[in-house]
mmCIF file of C-alpha atoms in Angstrom:
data_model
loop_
_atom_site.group_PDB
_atom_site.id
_atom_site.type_symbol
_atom_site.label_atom_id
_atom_site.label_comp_id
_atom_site.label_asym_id
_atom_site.label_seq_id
_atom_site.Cartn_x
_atom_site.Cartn_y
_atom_site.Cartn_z
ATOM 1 C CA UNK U 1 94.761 205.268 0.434
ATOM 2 C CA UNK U 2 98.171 206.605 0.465
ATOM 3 C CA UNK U 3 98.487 210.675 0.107
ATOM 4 C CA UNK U 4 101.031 213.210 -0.117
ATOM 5 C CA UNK U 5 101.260 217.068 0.903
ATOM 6 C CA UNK U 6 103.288 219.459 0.279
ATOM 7 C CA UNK U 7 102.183 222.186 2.527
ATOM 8 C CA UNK U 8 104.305 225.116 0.566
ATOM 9 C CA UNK U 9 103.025 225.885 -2.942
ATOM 10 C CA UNK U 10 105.508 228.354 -4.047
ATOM 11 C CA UNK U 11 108.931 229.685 -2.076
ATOM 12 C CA UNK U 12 111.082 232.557 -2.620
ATOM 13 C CA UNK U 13 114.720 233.159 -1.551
ATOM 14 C CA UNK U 14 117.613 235.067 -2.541
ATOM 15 C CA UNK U 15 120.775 232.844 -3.502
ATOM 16 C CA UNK U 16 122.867 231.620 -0.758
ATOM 17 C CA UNK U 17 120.153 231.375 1.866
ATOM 18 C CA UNK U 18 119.068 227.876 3.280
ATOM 19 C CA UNK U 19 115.596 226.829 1.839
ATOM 20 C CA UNK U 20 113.200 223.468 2.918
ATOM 21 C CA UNK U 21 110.762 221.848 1.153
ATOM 22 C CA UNK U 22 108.544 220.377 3.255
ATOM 23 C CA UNK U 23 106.617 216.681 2.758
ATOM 24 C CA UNK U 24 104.220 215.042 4.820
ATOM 25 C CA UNK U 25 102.800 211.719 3.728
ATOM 26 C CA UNK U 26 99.711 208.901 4.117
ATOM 27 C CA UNK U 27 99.710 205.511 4.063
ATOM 28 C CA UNK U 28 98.648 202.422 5.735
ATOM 29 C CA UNK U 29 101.572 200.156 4.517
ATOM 30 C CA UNK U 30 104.732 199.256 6.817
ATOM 31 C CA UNK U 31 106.867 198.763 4.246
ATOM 32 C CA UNK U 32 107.149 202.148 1.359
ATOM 33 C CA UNK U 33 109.653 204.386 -0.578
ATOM 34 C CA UNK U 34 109.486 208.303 -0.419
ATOM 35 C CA UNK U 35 110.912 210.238 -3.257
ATOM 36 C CA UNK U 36 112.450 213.651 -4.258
ATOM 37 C CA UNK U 37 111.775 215.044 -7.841
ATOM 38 C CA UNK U 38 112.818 217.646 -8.944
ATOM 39 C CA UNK U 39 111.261 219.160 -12.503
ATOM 40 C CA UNK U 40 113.114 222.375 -14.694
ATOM 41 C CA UNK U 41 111.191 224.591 -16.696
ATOM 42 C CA UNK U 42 112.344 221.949 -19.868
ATOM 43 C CA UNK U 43 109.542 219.772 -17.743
ATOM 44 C CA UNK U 44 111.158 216.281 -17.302
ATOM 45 C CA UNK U 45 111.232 215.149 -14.135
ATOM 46 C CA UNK U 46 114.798 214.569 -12.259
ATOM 47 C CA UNK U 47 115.246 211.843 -9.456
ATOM 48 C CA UNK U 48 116.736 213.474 -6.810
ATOM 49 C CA UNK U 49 116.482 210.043 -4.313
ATOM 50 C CA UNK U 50 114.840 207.357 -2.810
ATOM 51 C CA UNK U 51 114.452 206.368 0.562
ATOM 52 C CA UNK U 52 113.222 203.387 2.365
ATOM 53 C CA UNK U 53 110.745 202.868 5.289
ATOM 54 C CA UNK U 54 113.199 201.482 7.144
ATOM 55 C CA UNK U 55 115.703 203.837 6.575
ATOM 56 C CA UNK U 56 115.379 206.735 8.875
ATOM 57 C CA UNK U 57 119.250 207.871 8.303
ATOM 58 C CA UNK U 58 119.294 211.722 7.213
ATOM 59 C CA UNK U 59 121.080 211.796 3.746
ATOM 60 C CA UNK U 60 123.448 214.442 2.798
ATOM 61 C CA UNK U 61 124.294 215.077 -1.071
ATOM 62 C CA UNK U 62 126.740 217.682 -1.529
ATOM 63 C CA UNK U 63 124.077 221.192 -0.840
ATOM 64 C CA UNK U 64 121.059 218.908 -0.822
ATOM 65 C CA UNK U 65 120.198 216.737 2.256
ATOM 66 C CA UNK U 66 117.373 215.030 3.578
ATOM 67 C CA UNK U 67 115.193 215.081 6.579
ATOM 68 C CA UNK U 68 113.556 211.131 6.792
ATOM 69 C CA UNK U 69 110.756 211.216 10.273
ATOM 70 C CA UNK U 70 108.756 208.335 10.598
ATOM 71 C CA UNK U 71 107.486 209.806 13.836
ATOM 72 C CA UNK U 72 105.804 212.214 11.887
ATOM 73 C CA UNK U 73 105.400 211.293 8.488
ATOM 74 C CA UNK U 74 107.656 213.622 7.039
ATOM 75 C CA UNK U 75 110.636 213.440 4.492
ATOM 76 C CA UNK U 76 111.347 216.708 4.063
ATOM 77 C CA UNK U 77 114.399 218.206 1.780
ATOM 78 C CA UNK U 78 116.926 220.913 2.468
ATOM 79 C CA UNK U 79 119.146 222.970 0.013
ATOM 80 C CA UNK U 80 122.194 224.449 1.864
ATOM 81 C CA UNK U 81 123.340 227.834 -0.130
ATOM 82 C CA UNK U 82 120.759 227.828 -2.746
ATOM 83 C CA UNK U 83 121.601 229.017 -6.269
ATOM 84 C CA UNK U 84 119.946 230.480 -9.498
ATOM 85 C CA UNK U 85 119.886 227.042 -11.193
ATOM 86 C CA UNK U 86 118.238 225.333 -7.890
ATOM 87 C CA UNK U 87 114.773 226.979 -9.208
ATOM 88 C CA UNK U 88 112.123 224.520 -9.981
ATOM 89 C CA UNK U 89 109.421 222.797 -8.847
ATOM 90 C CA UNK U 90 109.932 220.137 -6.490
ATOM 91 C CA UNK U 91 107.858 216.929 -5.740
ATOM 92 C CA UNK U 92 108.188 214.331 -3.681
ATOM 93 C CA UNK U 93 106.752 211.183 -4.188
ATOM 94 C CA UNK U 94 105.358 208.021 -2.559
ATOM 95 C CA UNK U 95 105.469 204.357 -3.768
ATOM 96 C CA UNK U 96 104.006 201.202 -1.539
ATOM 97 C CA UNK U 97 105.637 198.226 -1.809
ATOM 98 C CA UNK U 98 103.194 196.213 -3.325
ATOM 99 C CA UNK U 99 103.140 198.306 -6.330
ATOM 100 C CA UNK U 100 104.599 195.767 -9.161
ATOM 101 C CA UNK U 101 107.864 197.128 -10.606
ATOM 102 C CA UNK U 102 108.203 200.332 -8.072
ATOM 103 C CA UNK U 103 107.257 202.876 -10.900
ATOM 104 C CA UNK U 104 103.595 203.358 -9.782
ATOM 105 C CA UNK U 105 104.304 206.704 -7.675
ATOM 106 C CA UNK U 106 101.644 209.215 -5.652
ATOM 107 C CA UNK U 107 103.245 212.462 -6.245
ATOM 108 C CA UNK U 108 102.270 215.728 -4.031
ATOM 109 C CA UNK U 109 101.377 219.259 -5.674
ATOM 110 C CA UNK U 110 104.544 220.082 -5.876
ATOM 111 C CA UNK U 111 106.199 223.437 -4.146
ATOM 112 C CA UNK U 112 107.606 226.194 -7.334
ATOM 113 C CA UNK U 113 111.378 227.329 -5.509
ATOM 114 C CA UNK U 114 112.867 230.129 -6.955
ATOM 115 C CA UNK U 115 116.290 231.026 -6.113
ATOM 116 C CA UNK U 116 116.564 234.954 -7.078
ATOM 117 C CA UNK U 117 120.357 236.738 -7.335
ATOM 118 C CA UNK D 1 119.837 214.522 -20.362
ATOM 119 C CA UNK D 2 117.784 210.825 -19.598
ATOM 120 C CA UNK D 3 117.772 209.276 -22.820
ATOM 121 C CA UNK D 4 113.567 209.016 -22.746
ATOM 122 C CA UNK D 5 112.195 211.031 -26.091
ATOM 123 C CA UNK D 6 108.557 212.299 -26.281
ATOM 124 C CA UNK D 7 106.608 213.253 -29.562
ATOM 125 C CA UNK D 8 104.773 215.703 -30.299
ATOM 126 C CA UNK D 9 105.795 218.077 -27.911
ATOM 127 C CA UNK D 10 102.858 219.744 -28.855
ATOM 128 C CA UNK D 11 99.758 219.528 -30.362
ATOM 129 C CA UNK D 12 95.803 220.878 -30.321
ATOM 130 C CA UNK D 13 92.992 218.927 -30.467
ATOM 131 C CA UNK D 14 89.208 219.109 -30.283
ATOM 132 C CA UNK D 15 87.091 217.605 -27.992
ATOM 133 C CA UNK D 16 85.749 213.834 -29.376
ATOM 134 C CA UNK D 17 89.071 213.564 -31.345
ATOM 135 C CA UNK D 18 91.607 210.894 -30.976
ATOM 136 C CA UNK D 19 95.398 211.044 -30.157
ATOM 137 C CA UNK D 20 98.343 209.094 -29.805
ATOM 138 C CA UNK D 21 101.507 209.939 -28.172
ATOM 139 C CA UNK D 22 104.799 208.039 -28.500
ATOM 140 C CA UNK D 23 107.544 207.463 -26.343
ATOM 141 C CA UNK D 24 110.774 206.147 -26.874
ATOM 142 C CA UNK D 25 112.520 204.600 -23.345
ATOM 143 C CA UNK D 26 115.612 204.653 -22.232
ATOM 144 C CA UNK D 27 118.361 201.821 -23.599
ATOM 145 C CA UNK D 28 118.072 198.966 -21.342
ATOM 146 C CA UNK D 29 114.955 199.939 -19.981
ATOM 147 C CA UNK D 30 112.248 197.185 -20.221
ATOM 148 C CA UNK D 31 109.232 199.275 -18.424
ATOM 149 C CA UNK D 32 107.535 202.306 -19.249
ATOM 150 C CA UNK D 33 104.624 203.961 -17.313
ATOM 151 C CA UNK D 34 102.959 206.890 -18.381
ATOM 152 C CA UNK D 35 101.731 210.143 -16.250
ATOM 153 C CA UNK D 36 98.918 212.937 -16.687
ATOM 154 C CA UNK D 37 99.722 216.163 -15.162
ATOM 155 C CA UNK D 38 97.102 219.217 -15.391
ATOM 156 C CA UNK D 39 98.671 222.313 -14.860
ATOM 157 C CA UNK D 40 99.782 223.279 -11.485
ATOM 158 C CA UNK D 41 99.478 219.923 -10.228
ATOM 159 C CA UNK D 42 101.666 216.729 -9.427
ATOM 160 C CA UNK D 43 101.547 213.792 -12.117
ATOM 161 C CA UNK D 44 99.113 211.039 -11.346
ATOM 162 C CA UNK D 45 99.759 207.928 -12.450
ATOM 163 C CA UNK D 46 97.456 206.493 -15.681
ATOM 164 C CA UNK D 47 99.293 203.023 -16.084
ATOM 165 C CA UNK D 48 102.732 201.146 -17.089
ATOM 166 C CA UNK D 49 103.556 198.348 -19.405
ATOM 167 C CA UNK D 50 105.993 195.562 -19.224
ATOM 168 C CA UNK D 51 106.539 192.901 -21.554
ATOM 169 C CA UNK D 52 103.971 194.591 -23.535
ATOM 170 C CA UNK D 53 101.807 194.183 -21.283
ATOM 171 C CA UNK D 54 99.803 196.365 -18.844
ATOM 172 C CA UNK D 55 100.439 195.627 -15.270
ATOM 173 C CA UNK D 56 99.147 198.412 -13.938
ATOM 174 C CA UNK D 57 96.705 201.180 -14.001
ATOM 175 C CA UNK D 58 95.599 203.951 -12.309
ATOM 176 C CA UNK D 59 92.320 206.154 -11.890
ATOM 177 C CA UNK D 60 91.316 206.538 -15.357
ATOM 178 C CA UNK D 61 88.880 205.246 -17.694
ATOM 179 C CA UNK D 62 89.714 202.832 -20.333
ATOM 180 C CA UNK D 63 89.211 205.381 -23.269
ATOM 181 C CA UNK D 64 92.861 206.172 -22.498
ATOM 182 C CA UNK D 65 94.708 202.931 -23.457
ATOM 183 C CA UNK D 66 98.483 202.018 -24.453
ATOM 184 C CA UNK D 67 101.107 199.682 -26.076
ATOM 185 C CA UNK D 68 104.485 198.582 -25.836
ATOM 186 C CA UNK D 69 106.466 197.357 -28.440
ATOM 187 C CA UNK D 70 109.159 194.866 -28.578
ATOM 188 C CA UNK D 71 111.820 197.473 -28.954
ATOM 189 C CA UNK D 72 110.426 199.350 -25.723
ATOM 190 C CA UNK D 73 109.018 201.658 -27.223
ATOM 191 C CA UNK D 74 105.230 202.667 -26.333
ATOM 192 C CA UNK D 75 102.454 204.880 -27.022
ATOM 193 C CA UNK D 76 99.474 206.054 -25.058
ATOM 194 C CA UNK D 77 96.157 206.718 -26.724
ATOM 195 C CA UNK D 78 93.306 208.625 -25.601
ATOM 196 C CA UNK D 79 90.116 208.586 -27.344
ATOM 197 C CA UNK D 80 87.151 210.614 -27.051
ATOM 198 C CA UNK D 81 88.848 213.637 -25.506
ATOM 199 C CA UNK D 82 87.283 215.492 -23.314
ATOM 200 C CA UNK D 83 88.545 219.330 -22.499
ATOM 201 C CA UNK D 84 89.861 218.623 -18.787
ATOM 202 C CA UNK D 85 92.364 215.931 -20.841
ATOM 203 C CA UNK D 86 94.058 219.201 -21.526
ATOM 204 C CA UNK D 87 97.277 218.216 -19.637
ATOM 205 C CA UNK D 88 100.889 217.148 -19.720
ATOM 206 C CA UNK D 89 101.836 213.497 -20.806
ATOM 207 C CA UNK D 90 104.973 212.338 -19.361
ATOM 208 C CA UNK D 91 106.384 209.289 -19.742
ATOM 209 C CA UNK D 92 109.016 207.242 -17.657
ATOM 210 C CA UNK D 93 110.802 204.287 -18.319
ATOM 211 C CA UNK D 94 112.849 202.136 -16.153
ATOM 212 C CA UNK D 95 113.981 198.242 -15.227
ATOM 213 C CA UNK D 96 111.348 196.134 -14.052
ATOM 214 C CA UNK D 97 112.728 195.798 -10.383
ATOM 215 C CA UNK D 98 110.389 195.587 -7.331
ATOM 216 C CA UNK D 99 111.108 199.061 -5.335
ATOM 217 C CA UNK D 100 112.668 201.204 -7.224
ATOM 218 C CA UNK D 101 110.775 203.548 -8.246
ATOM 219 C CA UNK D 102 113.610 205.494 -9.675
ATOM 220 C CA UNK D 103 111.931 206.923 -12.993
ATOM 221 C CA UNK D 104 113.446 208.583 -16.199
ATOM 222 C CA UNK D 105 111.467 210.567 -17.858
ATOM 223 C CA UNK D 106 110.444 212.885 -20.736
ATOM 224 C CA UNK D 107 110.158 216.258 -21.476
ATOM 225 C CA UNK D 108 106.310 215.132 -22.135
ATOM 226 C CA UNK D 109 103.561 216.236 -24.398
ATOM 227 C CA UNK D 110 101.475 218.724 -24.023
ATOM 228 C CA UNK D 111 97.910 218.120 -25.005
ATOM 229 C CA UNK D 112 95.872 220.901 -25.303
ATOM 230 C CA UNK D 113 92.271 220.047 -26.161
ATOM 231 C CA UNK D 114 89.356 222.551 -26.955
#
């Protein structure tokens, strides 16, 4: 069965310091995608990205990057110079790819991030 | 903004009632899926529809059921409610495409059942 934690349930920081979310995941398939979400107050949920098993290549997206570690199971998610509107709650998400269509995710707990001024 | 509308955005119910939530998708979009999420928790997955047709469900009894109309638009349906169906309904829509897994969703429903 295919699982994902997210160790950190809530985070605090003051704007402009460095903040990551961490992700560790379960599964037993080779082939997967890992997800970022992230979900405002308003309560939709945002796609943040998508990432491949066989894509270990960090990612970098302007103050946001990403942290992709097979070795370890972990896709975990950086904000450089966080900032008041960066406050949310954050999930990341797994998908195997034998799930028809890709829209069947696992999603963690989720970890609450708020930026304060 | 993703284009995905919810309705109600609210709404109470007791427990045995009925309810139906609607969901219009995204333009272009020819799947929807639809998500529970209790409070403080991540959204688990109850099922999706393409072609109006289910093609996948998750962990949940068949008293919660759907449709999906030729226009893409879809509804989810819960009978029977019990009180721990108290819980956020989101729903996501997307292009049936093996791996994508990039979702649009709603601002949801919440369900609040006593």
């Amino acid at each position: 069965a295919q699982k994902v934690t997210q160790a950190q349930t809530e985070i605090s920081v003051v704007e402009k310091e460095d903040v990551t979310l961490d992700c560790v995941y379960e599964t037993r398939d080779t082939t997967y995608y890992l997800f970022w979400y992230k979900q405002p107050p308003s309560g939709e949920l945002v796609f943040l990205i998508r990432r491949n098993s066989f894509d270990e290549q960090n990612e970098i997206s302007g103050r946001y990057s990403w942290n992709f570690q097979k070795s370890t199971s972990s896709f975990n998610f950086t904000i450089t110079a966080s900032q008041v509107v960066d406050s949310a709650v954050y999930f990341c998400a797994l998908s195997e790819a034998g799930e028809t269509s890709g829209s069947r995710l696992t999603f963690g707990e989720g970890t609450q991030l708020t930026v304060n001024p | 903004e993703t284009g995905v509308t919810q309705s109600p955005t609210h709404l109470i119910k007791t427990r045995g009632q009925q309810v139906t939530l609607r969901c219009s998708s995204q333009s272009g979009h020819n799947t929807v899926s639809w998500y529970q999420q209790a409070l403080g928790q991540g959204p688990q997955f109850i099922f999706q529809y393409y072609r109006e047709e289910e093609n996948g469900r998750g962990n949940f009894p068949p008293r919660f059921s759907g449709l999906q109309f030729p226009n893409y638009s879809s509804e989810l349906n819960v009978n029977a409610l019990e009180l721990d169906d108290s819980a956020l309904y989101l729903c996501a829509s997307s292009f049936y495409s093996l791996r994508t897994g990039e979702l649009f969703f709603g601002e949801g429903s919440r369900l609040t059942v006593l």
